[in-house]
mmCIF file of C-alpha atoms in Angstrom:
data_model
loop_
_atom_site.group_PDB
_atom_site.id
_atom_site.type_symbol
_atom_site.label_atom_id
_atom_site.label_comp_id
_atom_site.label_asym_id
_atom_site.label_seq_id
_atom_site.Cartn_x
_atom_site.Cartn_y
_atom_site.Cartn_z
ATOM 1 C CA MET A 1 0.064 0.059 -0.005
ATOM 2 C CA PRO A 2 1.229 3.624 -0.616
ATOM 3 C CA ALA A 3 2.546 5.494 2.186
ATOM 4 C CA PRO A 4 0.424 8.292 2.225
ATOM 5 C CA GLN A 5 3.796 10.826 3.094
ATOM 6 C CA VAL A 6 4.638 10.073 -0.520
ATOM 7 C CA TYR A 7 1.647 12.293 -2.172
ATOM 8 C CA THR A 8 1.340 16.282 -1.929
ATOM 9 C CA SER A 9 -2.495 17.079 -2.609
ATOM 10 C CA LEU A 10 -3.650 17.716 -6.015
ATOM 11 C CA GLN A 11 -5.925 20.521 -7.052
ATOM 12 C CA THR A 12 -9.343 19.174 -7.641
ATOM 13 C CA ALA A 13 -11.079 22.262 -9.193
ATOM 14 C CA GLY A 14 -10.917 21.632 -13.137
ATOM 15 C CA ARG A 15 -9.649 18.526 -14.319
ATOM 16 C CA ASN A 16 -5.675 19.488 -15.140
ATOM 17 C CA GLN A 17 -3.291 18.669 -12.486
ATOM 18 C CA LEU A 18 -1.485 15.233 -12.557
ATOM 19 C CA ARG A 19 1.181 13.710 -11.257
ATOM 20 C CA LEU A 20 4.218 12.042 -13.307
ATOM 21 C CA VAL A 21 6.612 9.391 -12.444
ATOM 22 C CA THR A 22 10.445 10.107 -13.424
ATOM 23 C CA LEU A 23 11.747 6.712 -13.893
ATOM 24 C CA LEU A 24 15.552 7.069 -12.895
ATOM 25 C CA PRO A 25 18.262 5.285 -14.795
ATOM 26 C CA SER A 26 20.644 2.556 -13.728
ATOM 27 C CA PRO A 27 23.692 0.838 -15.644
ATOM 28 C CA THR A 28 23.008 -2.299 -13.487
ATOM 29 C CA GLN A 29 19.870 -4.528 -14.377
ATOM 30 C CA ASP A 30 19.138 -5.714 -10.749
ATOM 31 C CA ALA A 31 19.534 -2.402 -8.944
ATOM 32 C CA THR A 32 16.478 -1.159 -6.960
ATOM 33 C CA ILE A 33 14.111 0.796 -9.207
ATOM 34 C CA GLN A 34 14.259 4.253 -8.122
ATOM 35 C CA CYS A 35 11.128 7.063 -9.305
ATOM 36 C CA THR A 36 10.524 10.664 -8.489
ATOM 37 C CA LEU A 37 7.315 12.280 -8.585
ATOM 38 C CA SER A 38 6.249 15.749 -9.828
ATOM 39 C CA ILE A 39 3.031 17.868 -10.241
ATOM 40 C CA ARG A 40 2.385 19.001 -13.784
ATOM 41 C CA SER A 41 -0.873 20.647 -15.490
ATOM 42 C CA LEU A 42 -1.911 19.140 -18.812
ATOM 43 C CA LYS A 43 -2.529 22.449 -20.273
ATOM 44 C CA ASP A 44 1.376 23.024 -20.090
ATOM 45 C CA GLN A 45 2.340 23.216 -23.570
ATOM 46 C CA THR A 46 5.980 21.799 -22.570
ATOM 47 C CA LEU A 47 4.346 18.401 -21.158
ATOM 48 C CA ALA A 48 5.946 15.277 -22.490
ATOM 49 C CA TYR A 49 5.458 11.816 -21.274
ATOM 50 C CA GLU A 50 4.373 8.416 -21.779
ATOM 51 C CA ALA A 51 1.502 6.825 -20.686
ATOM 52 C CA LEU A 52 1.616 3.491 -19.468
ATOM 53 C CA SER A 53 -0.886 0.791 -20.197
ATOM 54 C CA TYR A 54 -0.906 -2.620 -18.457
ATOM 55 C CA GLU A 55 -2.502 -5.306 -16.294
ATOM 56 C CA TRP A 56 -2.792 -4.800 -12.730
ATOM 57 C CA GLY A 57 -2.819 -8.325 -11.938
ATOM 58 C CA ASP A 58 -4.039 -10.295 -9.342
ATOM 59 C CA PRO A 59 -4.182 -8.320 -6.040
ATOM 60 C CA ASN A 60 -3.071 -11.088 -4.193
ATOM 61 C CA SER A 61 0.035 -11.402 -6.116
ATOM 62 C CA SER A 62 3.746 -10.885 -4.791
ATOM 63 C CA GLN A 63 4.331 -7.363 -4.396
ATOM 64 C CA HIS A 64 8.033 -5.553 -4.839
ATOM 65 C CA GLU A 65 9.640 -2.538 -3.314
ATOM 66 C CA ILE A 66 10.649 0.489 -5.390
ATOM 67 C CA LEU A 67 12.061 3.910 -4.222
ATOM 68 C CA LEU A 68 9.369 6.641 -4.607
ATOM 69 C CA ASP A 69 11.184 10.183 -3.988
ATOM 70 C CA GLY A 70 13.502 7.983 -1.707
ATOM 71 C CA GLN A 71 10.934 6.098 0.082
ATOM 72 C CA PRO A 72 9.660 2.715 0.386
ATOM 73 C CA PHE A 73 6.751 1.918 -2.186
ATOM 74 C CA LYS A 74 5.496 -1.502 -3.268
ATOM 75 C CA VAL A 75 4.017 -2.263 -6.813
ATOM 76 C CA ARG A 76 2.421 -5.559 -7.882
ATOM 77 C CA ARG A 77 4.869 -7.907 -9.848
ATOM 78 C CA ASN A 78 3.643 -6.707 -13.315
ATOM 79 C CA LEU A 79 4.067 -3.458 -13.332
ATOM 80 C CA TRP A 80 7.715 -4.087 -11.441
ATOM 81 C CA GLN A 81 8.817 -6.071 -14.629
ATOM 82 C CA ALA A 82 7.655 -3.340 -16.716
ATOM 83 C CA LEU A 83 9.696 -0.729 -14.672
ATOM 84 C CA ARG A 84 13.081 -2.750 -14.871
ATOM 85 C CA CYS A 85 12.385 -2.930 -18.718
ATOM 86 C CA LEU A 86 11.406 0.248 -19.371
ATOM 87 C CA ARG A 87 14.048 1.672 -17.398
ATOM 88 C CA THR A 88 17.442 2.370 -19.328
ATOM 89 C CA GLU A 89 20.916 2.736 -18.532
ATOM 90 C CA LEU A 90 21.728 6.717 -18.957
ATOM 91 C CA SER A 91 18.650 8.675 -19.555
ATOM 92 C CA THR A 92 15.370 9.502 -17.231
ATOM 93 C CA ARG A 93 11.876 8.539 -18.752
ATOM 94 C CA THR A 94 9.041 10.418 -17.928
ATOM 95 C CA LEU A 95 5.250 8.037 -17.531
ATOM 96 C CA TRP A 96 2.067 8.508 -16.189
ATOM 97 C CA ILE A 97 1.339 5.216 -14.115
ATOM 98 C CA ASP A 98 -1.625 4.948 -12.546
ATOM 99 C CA ALA A 99 -0.892 2.852 -9.551
ATOM 100 C CA ILE A 100 1.924 5.180 -8.583
ATOM 101 C CA CYS A 101 0.434 8.781 -10.065
ATOM 102 C CA ILE A 102 -2.707 8.317 -8.194
ATOM 103 C CA ASN A 103 -2.883 8.068 -4.336
ATOM 104 C CA GLN A 104 -5.429 5.119 -4.541
ATOM 105 C CA GLU A 105 -6.184 5.483 -0.934
ATOM 106 C CA ASP A 106 -7.894 8.903 -1.644
ATOM 107 C CA ILE A 107 -11.100 8.300 -2.981
ATOM 108 C CA ALA A 108 -11.881 12.252 -3.990
ATOM 109 C CA GLU A 109 -8.516 12.282 -5.619
ATOM 110 C CA ARG A 110 -9.022 9.094 -7.450
ATOM 111 C CA ASN A 111 -12.356 10.395 -8.634
ATOM 112 C CA HIS A 112 -10.946 13.188 -10.171
ATOM 113 C CA GLN A 113 -7.920 11.594 -12.016
ATOM 114 C CA VAL A 114 -10.297 8.747 -13.225
ATOM 115 C CA ALA A 115 -12.447 11.443 -14.671
ATOM 116 C CA MET A 116 -9.237 12.842 -16.556
ATOM 117 C CA MET A 117 -7.781 9.756 -18.065
ATOM 118 C CA GLY A 118 -9.057 10.300 -21.285
ATOM 119 C CA ASN A 119 -7.431 13.495 -21.789
ATOM 120 C CA ILE A 120 -4.283 11.998 -19.844
ATOM 121 C CA TYR A 121 -3.906 8.985 -22.293
ATOM 122 C CA ASN A 122 -5.074 11.288 -25.263
ATOM 123 C CA PHE A 123 -2.567 13.872 -24.511
ATOM 124 C CA ALA A 124 0.432 11.565 -23.995
ATOM 125 C CA SER A 125 2.993 11.729 -26.771
ATOM 126 C CA SER A 126 2.760 7.990 -26.793
ATOM 127 C CA VAL A 127 1.116 4.927 -25.039
ATOM 128 C CA ARG A 128 3.283 2.390 -23.846
ATOM 129 C CA VAL A 129 1.270 -1.143 -24.019
ATOM 130 C CA TRP A 130 3.047 -3.656 -21.735
ATOM 131 C CA LEU A 131 1.719 -6.890 -22.361
ATOM 132 C CA GLY A 132 4.141 -8.782 -19.992
ATOM 133 C CA GLU A 133 7.151 -10.545 -20.022
ATOM 134 C CA LYS A 134 8.524 -12.077 -22.898
ATOM 135 C CA GLY A 135 7.568 -15.576 -23.575
ATOM 136 C CA ASP A 136 5.687 -17.889 -25.571
ATOM 137 C CA ASN A 137 7.543 -17.288 -28.869
ATOM 138 C CA SER A 138 6.905 -13.436 -28.465
ATOM 139 C CA ARG A 139 10.067 -12.185 -30.051
ATOM 140 C CA GLU A 140 9.553 -14.270 -33.172
ATOM 141 C CA ALA A 141 6.106 -12.773 -33.414
ATOM 142 C CA PHE A 142 6.895 -9.397 -33.580
ATOM 143 C CA LEU A 143 9.420 -10.082 -36.435
ATOM 144 C CA LEU A 144 6.804 -11.922 -38.172
ATOM 145 C CA LEU A 145 4.178 -9.106 -37.533
ATOM 146 C CA HIS A 146 6.753 -6.513 -38.655
ATOM 147 C CA GLU A 147 7.502 -8.842 -41.991
ATOM 148 C CA ILE A 148 4.171 -8.787 -42.588
ATOM 149 C CA TRP A 149 3.150 -5.105 -42.379
ATOM 150 C CA GLU A 150 6.428 -4.062 -44.604
ATOM 151 C CA SER A 151 5.575 -6.353 -47.179
ATOM 152 C CA PHE A 152 1.794 -6.018 -47.601
ATOM 153 C CA GLU A 153 2.730 -1.796 -47.215
ATOM 154 C CA GLU A 154 5.523 -2.520 -50.173
ATOM 155 C CA VAL A 155 2.574 -4.131 -52.375
ATOM 156 C CA SER A 156 -0.008 -1.292 -51.531
ATOM 157 C CA ARG A 157 2.583 1.266 -52.434
ATOM 158 C CA PRO A 158 3.188 0.969 -56.360
ATOM 159 C CA SER A 159 6.476 2.657 -57.764
ATOM 160 C CA THR A 160 6.272 5.970 -59.913
ATOM 161 C CA GLU A 161 7.322 3.902 -62.973
ATOM 162 C CA GLY A 162 4.572 1.632 -62.140
ATOM 163 C CA TYR A 163 2.091 4.461 -62.662
ATOM 164 C CA GLU A 164 3.621 5.894 -65.233
ATOM 165 C CA LYS A 165 3.177 2.598 -67.370
ATOM 166 C CA ALA A 166 -0.412 2.845 -66.108
ATOM 167 C CA GLN A 167 -0.652 6.124 -67.633
ATOM 168 C CA ALA A 168 0.991 5.218 -70.822
ATOM 169 C CA LEU A 169 -1.533 2.637 -71.216
ATOM 170 C CA ARG A 170 -4.337 4.256 -70.629
ATOM 171 C CA LYS A 171 -3.703 6.533 -73.687
ATOM 172 C CA LYS A 172 -3.578 3.203 -76.255
ATOM 173 C CA LEU A 173 -7.042 2.004 -74.718
ATOM 174 C CA VAL A 174 -9.784 2.631 -77.016
ATOM 175 C CA GLU A 175 -12.066 5.172 -75.440
ATOM 176 C CA ARG A 176 -13.576 3.165 -72.640
ATOM 177 C CA ASN A 177 -14.587 -0.008 -74.389
ATOM 178 C CA ALA A 178 -11.628 -2.016 -74.138
ATOM 179 C CA VAL A 179 -9.648 -4.266 -71.716
ATOM 180 C CA PRO A 180 -7.049 -6.905 -71.702
ATOM 181 C CA PRO A 181 -8.851 -10.622 -71.824
ATOM 182 C CA THR A 182 -8.138 -11.173 -68.169
ATOM 183 C CA PRO A 183 -6.743 -9.932 -64.815
ATOM 184 C CA SER A 184 -3.097 -11.200 -65.242
ATOM 185 C CA GLY A 185 -3.116 -9.784 -68.479
ATOM 186 C CA ARG A 186 -4.390 -6.134 -67.140
ATOM 187 C CA PHE A 187 -1.372 -6.794 -64.577
ATOM 188 C CA ASP A 188 1.006 -7.636 -66.996
ATOM 189 C CA ALA A 189 0.049 -4.630 -69.407
ATOM 190 C CA LEU A 190 0.404 -2.316 -66.603
ATOM 191 C CA ASP A 191 3.848 -3.928 -65.402
ATOM 192 C CA LYS A 192 5.504 -4.559 -68.628
ATOM 193 C CA LEU A 193 4.716 -2.316 -71.633
ATOM 194 C CA SER A 194 7.375 -3.612 -73.687
ATOM 195 C CA ILE A 195 5.588 -6.949 -74.765
ATOM 196 C CA PRO A 196 3.617 -7.087 -77.946
ATOM 197 C CA PRO A 197 0.505 -4.786 -78.381
ATOM 198 C CA LEU A 198 -2.550 -6.303 -76.503
ATOM 199 C CA GLN A 199 -5.634 -7.556 -78.015
ATOM 200 C CA ILE A 200 -8.237 -5.188 -77.756
ATOM 201 C CA GLN A 201 -11.733 -6.733 -77.299
ATOM 202 C CA LYS A 202 -14.444 -4.309 -78.103
ATOM 203 C CA GLY A 203 -17.647 -3.878 -75.176
ATOM 204 C CA GLU A 204 -15.062 -4.578 -72.512
ATOM 205 C CA THR A 205 -14.328 -1.780 -69.799
ATOM 206 C CA PHE A 206 -11.070 -0.936 -68.584
ATOM 207 C CA GLU A 207 -9.531 1.330 -66.106
ATOM 208 C CA ALA A 208 -5.663 1.519 -65.795
ATOM 209 C CA SER A 209 -4.936 3.019 -62.586
ATOM 210 C CA ARG A 210 -3.116 3.120 -59.344
ATOM 211 C CA ASP A 211 -5.905 0.999 -57.780
ATOM 212 C CA LEU A 212 -5.532 -1.892 -60.681
ATOM 213 C CA LEU A 213 -1.737 -1.977 -59.714
ATOM 214 C CA VAL A 214 -2.345 -1.935 -55.760
ATOM 215 C CA GLN A 215 -5.401 -4.825 -56.075
ATOM 216 C CA GLU A 216 -3.142 -7.182 -58.542
ATOM 217 C CA ARG A 217 -0.167 -7.033 -56.435
ATOM 218 C CA ARG A 218 -2.170 -7.520 -52.873
ATOM 219 C CA VAL A 219 -4.112 -10.554 -54.912
ATOM 220 C CA ALA A 220 -0.635 -11.998 -55.066
ATOM 221 C CA TRP A 221 0.393 -10.928 -51.701
ATOM 222 C CA TRP A 222 -2.431 -13.077 -50.155
ATOM 223 C CA ASN A 223 -1.767 -16.145 -52.688
ATOM 224 C CA ARG A 224 1.783 -15.982 -51.230
ATOM 225 C CA LEU A 225 0.955 -15.867 -47.418
ATOM 226 C CA ALA A 226 -2.076 -18.198 -47.989
ATOM 227 C CA VAL A 227 0.404 -21.192 -47.435
ATOM 228 C CA PRO A 228 2.997 -19.663 -45.224
ATOM 229 C CA SER A 229 6.800 -21.061 -45.458
ATOM 230 C CA GLU A 230 7.539 -19.728 -42.172
ATOM 231 C CA PRO A 231 8.205 -21.786 -39.176
ATOM 232 C CA LEU A 232 4.982 -22.658 -36.788
ATOM 233 C CA SER A 233 6.279 -21.143 -33.856
ATOM 234 C CA PRO A 234 6.134 -17.356 -34.965
ATOM 235 C CA TRP A 235 2.382 -18.242 -35.926
ATOM 236 C CA GLN A 236 2.069 -19.623 -32.311
ATOM 237 C CA GLY A 237 3.568 -16.615 -31.045
ATOM 238 C CA VAL A 238 1.473 -13.985 -32.896
ATOM 239 C CA ALA A 239 -1.566 -16.310 -31.490
ATOM 240 C CA ALA A 240 -0.086 -16.225 -27.721
ATOM 241 C CA LEU A 241 0.380 -12.514 -27.750
ATOM 242 C CA VAL A 242 -3.255 -11.539 -28.647
ATOM 243 C CA GLU A 243 -4.372 -14.146 -26.229
ATOM 244 C CA ARG A 244 -2.404 -12.698 -23.132
ATOM 245 C CA THR A 245 -4.687 -11.484 -20.340
ATOM 246 C CA TYR A 246 -3.879 -7.801 -20.880
ATOM 247 C CA TRP A 247 -6.409 -7.805 -23.810
ATOM 248 C CA SER A 248 -9.469 -8.742 -21.383
ATOM 249 C CA ARG A 249 -9.113 -5.617 -19.300
ATOM 250 C CA ILE A 250 -11.916 -3.011 -19.442
ATOM 251 C CA TRP A 251 -9.351 -0.208 -19.106
ATOM 252 C CA ILE A 252 -7.306 -0.984 -21.934
ATOM 253 C CA VAL A 253 -10.201 -0.444 -24.079
ATOM 254 C CA GLN A 254 -10.111 3.553 -23.332
ATOM 255 C CA GLU A 255 -6.067 3.395 -23.060
ATOM 256 C CA TYR A 256 -5.901 1.942 -26.292
ATOM 257 C CA LEU A 257 -8.308 3.865 -28.685
ATOM 258 C CA LEU A 258 -7.332 7.341 -27.272
ATOM 259 C CA ALA A 259 -3.602 6.914 -27.718
ATOM 260 C CA SER A 260 -2.324 9.231 -30.653
ATOM 261 C CA GLN A 261 0.584 6.900 -30.818
ATOM 262 C CA THR A 262 1.309 3.377 -29.257
ATOM 263 C CA VAL A 263 4.344 1.169 -28.802
ATOM 264 C CA ILE A 264 3.430 -2.446 -28.077
ATOM 265 C CA GLN A 265 5.850 -4.337 -25.688
ATOM 266 C CA CYS A 266 6.887 -7.697 -24.336
ATOM 267 C CA GLY A 267 9.826 -7.885 -21.937
ATOM 268 C CA ARG A 268 12.518 -5.487 -23.813
ATOM 269 C CA ASP A 269 11.172 -5.938 -27.135
ATOM 270 C CA TYR A 270 8.674 -3.793 -28.962
ATOM 271 C CA ILE A 271 6.796 -2.998 -32.285
ATOM 272 C CA ASP A 272 5.425 0.169 -33.494
ATOM 273 C CA GLY A 273 1.436 -0.098 -32.661
ATOM 274 C CA THR A 274 0.363 0.978 -36.100
ATOM 275 C CA ARG A 275 2.187 -1.858 -37.561
ATOM 276 C CA PHE A 276 0.958 -4.172 -34.847
ATOM 277 C CA ASP A 277 -2.581 -3.267 -35.336
ATOM 278 C CA GLU A 278 -2.378 -3.725 -38.900
ATOM 279 C CA ALA A 279 -0.090 -6.645 -39.208
ATOM 280 C CA VAL A 280 -2.735 -8.918 -36.525
ATOM 281 C CA SER A 281 -5.937 -7.395 -38.451
ATOM 282 C CA LEU A 282 -4.189 -8.716 -41.691
ATOM 283 C CA VAL A 283 -3.455 -12.043 -39.942
ATOM 284 C CA GLY A 284 -6.769 -12.258 -38.896
ATOM 285 C CA ASP A 285 -8.241 -11.529 -42.505
ATOM 286 C CA LEU A 286 -5.896 -13.971 -43.780
ATOM 287 C CA PHE A 287 -7.595 -16.555 -41.759
ATOM 288 C CA GLU A 288 -11.438 -15.467 -42.990
ATOM 289 C CA ARG A 289 -10.029 -15.600 -46.591
ATOM 290 C CA ARG A 290 -8.268 -19.371 -46.683
ATOM 291 C CA LYS A 291 -10.560 -21.237 -44.097
ATOM 292 C CA ASP A 292 -13.078 -22.090 -46.607
ATOM 293 C CA ASN A 293 -10.636 -21.946 -50.105
ATOM 294 C CA ASP A 294 -7.808 -23.817 -51.018
ATOM 295 C CA PRO A 295 -4.860 -23.732 -51.243
ATOM 296 C CA LYS A 296 -5.360 -24.407 -47.662
ATOM 297 C CA PRO A 297 -2.176 -23.109 -44.871
ATOM 298 C CA LEU A 298 -0.896 -26.442 -42.871
ATOM 299 C CA PRO A 299 -3.676 -27.128 -40.244
ATOM 300 C CA GLU A 300 -1.395 -26.258 -37.461
ATOM 301 C CA ILE A 301 -0.873 -22.483 -38.999
ATOM 302 C CA LEU A 302 -4.826 -22.554 -39.774
ATOM 303 C CA ARG A 303 -5.433 -23.414 -35.587
ATOM 304 C CA CYS A 304 -3.177 -20.247 -35.058
ATOM 305 C CA LEU A 305 -5.008 -17.799 -37.555
ATOM 306 C CA SER A 306 -8.633 -18.946 -36.214
ATOM 307 C CA ARG A 307 -6.767 -18.145 -32.774
ATOM 308 C CA VAL A 308 -5.900 -14.928 -33.798
ATOM 309 C CA ALA A 309 -9.368 -14.293 -35.805
ATOM 310 C CA SER A 310 -11.454 -14.942 -32.423
ATOM 311 C CA SER A 311 -8.886 -13.502 -30.068
ATOM 312 C CA PRO A 312 -9.845 -10.410 -27.701
ATOM 313 C CA GLY A 313 -6.719 -8.889 -28.833
ATOM 314 C CA ILE A 314 -7.589 -8.389 -32.596
ATOM 315 C CA LYS A 315 -11.082 -6.463 -31.566
ATOM 316 C CA LEU A 316 -8.859 -3.434 -30.197
ATOM 317 C CA PRO A 317 -6.542 -2.896 -33.347
ATOM 318 C CA ARG A 318 -9.465 -3.198 -35.782
ATOM 319 C CA SER A 319 -11.273 -0.784 -33.624
ATOM 320 C CA ARG A 320 -8.202 1.691 -33.664
ATOM 321 C CA ILE A 321 -8.432 1.206 -37.620
ATOM 322 C CA SER A 322 -11.834 2.070 -37.960
ATOM 323 C CA ASP A 323 -11.604 5.332 -35.751
ATOM 324 C CA HIS A 324 -15.407 5.522 -35.453
ATOM 325 C CA GLU A 325 -17.368 7.165 -32.642
ATOM 326 C CA ARG A 326 -18.998 4.741 -30.352
ATOM 327 C CA THR A 327 -22.085 5.235 -28.087
ATOM 328 C CA LEU A 328 -22.008 4.440 -24.472
ATOM 329 C CA MET A 329 -24.622 1.701 -25.743
ATOM 330 C CA GLU A 330 -22.249 0.091 -27.997
ATOM 331 C CA LEU A 331 -19.308 0.165 -25.497
ATOM 332 C CA MET A 332 -21.046 -1.690 -22.861
ATOM 333 C CA GLU A 333 -22.205 -4.260 -25.419
ATOM 334 C CA THR A 334 -18.741 -4.711 -26.840
ATOM 335 C CA CYS A 335 -17.053 -4.518 -23.417
ATOM 336 C CA LYS A 336 -19.518 -6.446 -21.247
ATOM 337 C CA SER A 337 -17.298 -9.319 -21.182
ATOM 338 C CA SER A 338 -14.325 -7.232 -20.240
ATOM 339 C CA LYS A 339 -12.623 -7.457 -16.676
ATOM 340 C CA SER A 340 -11.951 -5.095 -13.950
ATOM 341 C CA CYS A 341 -11.120 -5.536 -10.335
ATOM 342 C CA ASP A 342 -13.546 -2.830 -9.170
ATOM 343 C CA PRO A 343 -17.203 -3.205 -10.707
ATOM 344 C CA HIS A 344 -17.656 0.387 -11.084
ATOM 345 C CA ASP A 345 -15.065 0.238 -13.607
ATOM 346 C CA ARG A 346 -17.517 -1.647 -15.925
ATOM 347 C CA ILE A 347 -18.837 2.069 -16.651
ATOM 348 C CA TYR A 348 -16.139 4.696 -15.604
ATOM 349 C CA ALA A 349 -13.378 2.821 -17.686
ATOM 350 C CA ILE A 350 -15.627 3.528 -21.190
ATOM 351 C CA LEU A 351 -17.250 6.752 -20.384
ATOM 352 C CA GLY A 352 -14.359 8.614 -21.819
ATOM 353 C CA LEU A 353 -15.006 7.097 -24.839
ATOM 354 C CA ALA A 354 -18.589 7.477 -25.367
ATOM 355 C CA SER A 355 -19.677 9.889 -27.745
ATOM 356 C CA ASP A 356 -23.183 10.508 -26.677
ATOM 357 C CA VAL A 357 -22.504 11.292 -22.859
ATOM 358 C CA PRO A 358 -21.232 14.871 -22.073
ATOM 359 C CA PRO A 359 -18.530 14.559 -19.448
ATOM 360 C CA GLU A 360 -20.570 16.152 -16.539
ATOM 361 C CA ALA A 361 -23.346 14.044 -17.446
ATOM 362 C CA ILE A 362 -22.349 10.613 -15.409
ATOM 363 C CA LEU A 363 -20.014 11.539 -12.570
ATOM 364 C CA VAL A 364 -17.235 9.063 -11.412
ATOM 365 C CA ASP A 365 -17.827 8.269 -7.782
ATOM 366 C CA TYR A 366 -16.298 5.081 -6.443
ATOM 367 C CA GLU A 367 -18.112 5.688 -3.249
ATOM 368 C CA ARG A 368 -21.383 5.285 -4.845
ATOM 369 C CA SER A 369 -23.355 1.911 -4.642
ATOM 370 C CA ILE A 370 -23.398 -0.296 -8.168
ATOM 371 C CA PHE A 371 -27.262 0.007 -7.896
ATOM 372 C CA LYS A 372 -26.628 3.731 -8.099
ATOM 373 C CA VAL A 373 -24.219 3.554 -10.755
ATOM 374 C CA LYS A 374 -26.734 1.368 -12.877
ATOM 375 C CA MET A 375 -29.366 3.660 -12.125
ATOM 376 C CA ASP A 376 -27.331 6.731 -13.209
ATOM 377 C CA VAL A 377 -26.637 5.396 -16.922
ATOM 378 C CA ALA A 378 -30.455 4.161 -16.693
ATOM 379 C CA TRP A 379 -31.645 7.892 -15.980
ATOM 380 C CA TRP A 380 -29.338 9.525 -18.675
ATOM 381 C CA TYR A 381 -30.826 7.287 -21.535
ATOM 382 C CA SER A 382 -34.455 7.690 -20.310
ATOM 383 C CA THR A 383 -34.322 11.108 -19.665
ATOM 384 C CA ARG A 384 -31.548 12.987 -21.475
ATOM 385 C CA SER A 385 -30.288 10.910 -24.306
ATOM 386 C CA ARG A 386 -31.681 10.645 -27.772
ATOM 387 C CA LEU A 387 -33.227 7.393 -26.891
ATOM 388 C CA LYS A 388 -35.606 8.656 -24.306
ATOM 389 C CA SER A 389 -38.730 8.616 -26.905
ATOM 390 C CA HIS A 390 -37.913 4.944 -27.518
ATOM 391 C CA PRO A 391 -38.978 2.967 -24.471
ATOM 392 C CA ALA A 392 -37.787 -0.213 -25.880
ATOM 393 C CA SER A 393 -34.189 1.037 -26.579
ATOM 394 C CA VAL A 394 -34.042 2.430 -23.001
ATOM 395 C CA SER A 395 -35.350 -1.235 -21.805
ATOM 396 C CA ARG A 396 -32.147 -2.485 -23.462
ATOM 397 C CA VAL A 397 -30.135 -0.346 -21.736
ATOM 398 C CA CYS A 398 -31.215 -1.809 -18.571
ATOM 399 C CA SER A 399 -30.956 -5.425 -20.073
ATOM 400 C CA VAL A 400 -27.379 -5.023 -20.666
ATOM 401 C CA LEU A 401 -26.549 -3.276 -17.423
ATOM 402 C CA ASP A 402 -27.905 -6.168 -15.983
ATOM 403 C CA GLU A 403 -25.769 -8.571 -17.885
ATOM 404 C CA ILE A 404 -22.750 -6.454 -17.222
ATOM 405 C CA PHE A 405 -23.027 -6.543 -13.403
ATOM 406 C CA ALA A 406 -24.696 -10.130 -13.459
ATOM 407 C CA ASP A 407 -21.902 -11.468 -10.972
ATOM 408 C CA TYR A 408 -22.323 -8.382 -8.943
ATOM 409 C CA ALA A 409 -24.752 -8.643 -5.971
ATOM 410 C CA ASP A 410 -26.570 -4.956 -6.099
ATOM 411 C CA ARG A 411 -26.933 -3.309 -3.030
ATOM 412 C CA VAL A 412 -28.622 -0.092 -2.740
#
């Protein structure tokens, strides 16, 4: 538990003040982790920090002692492992970490800071996603995902030379009524204009453009990837990455989706978040494309692809790519099976993402009973939201709330 004397009180007027932790360097990996705390404002134009997104873990798990402003401070094992891997030999690192930066024993402060968390993660220069220690072929998985992303980017980016060839072919086509006879012929025509003149068939339509180059090369890319030549272990590693328990936490939905930039890390290995999102989505798409078609991948690899396609760890990368607004109702539906240590978080963790609920509409209050938290949501939808004139929709909200808190006995 944190020692109260570590913390200086934050101003709760407005939603601006926060604490940041500075992780001090050490040339020795096994040296005691040392950090300092500072109070800053989100309005500060010079503010620069990384926000850590991680799994708190079992409250009964072992705890490790670090030094915070020179005083002993205990953290759970997963956070301790993250700090060890994030610490560098020579330079400091400025981070926002909820377990350290929020006085968890001060309910009023906790309410205030949780209400700010959407902005905290959104304003961070980067969100460092800590999946845990390396293992289960995680390093091979990162290498495979990087390779998949890089190769797909390559086929999606036709060269200037290829585009000029496409433009030259456009001039040779007879108005809008001519095409090369086959898709492969179209691709060859665009890529190899030095071949003999094409046989143009009357009545067919063809548009020579960048899109055609990209489409044809992507088809070839998918076909090459359909029967992977890599060893099985990297594919198993990808499946294990997206099945890690991190992805089942409800708080990471907001932390992940509000980040302007993410870095995914296992142990000391990491990959750019955009590359991770796109590559994992491509692996999931590969399963959907190949599960009912020939040629099929090896059965073992197909099972890995199936695990990725159905894992909780593919939903967030796909949601981040789609980047659309979500109502509280949609978020409750999507996240109703996500986990949290505190039942209040089943609502409070997603409020910052809800496009239809203003910041002051449902207040964060960890002293409020779960029954009253449910009533806060139901009251909003029945009296103030655009659903208030649709009793069936409000009834559905209440039904979803019952599902979310099904394992928690209501107390007034």
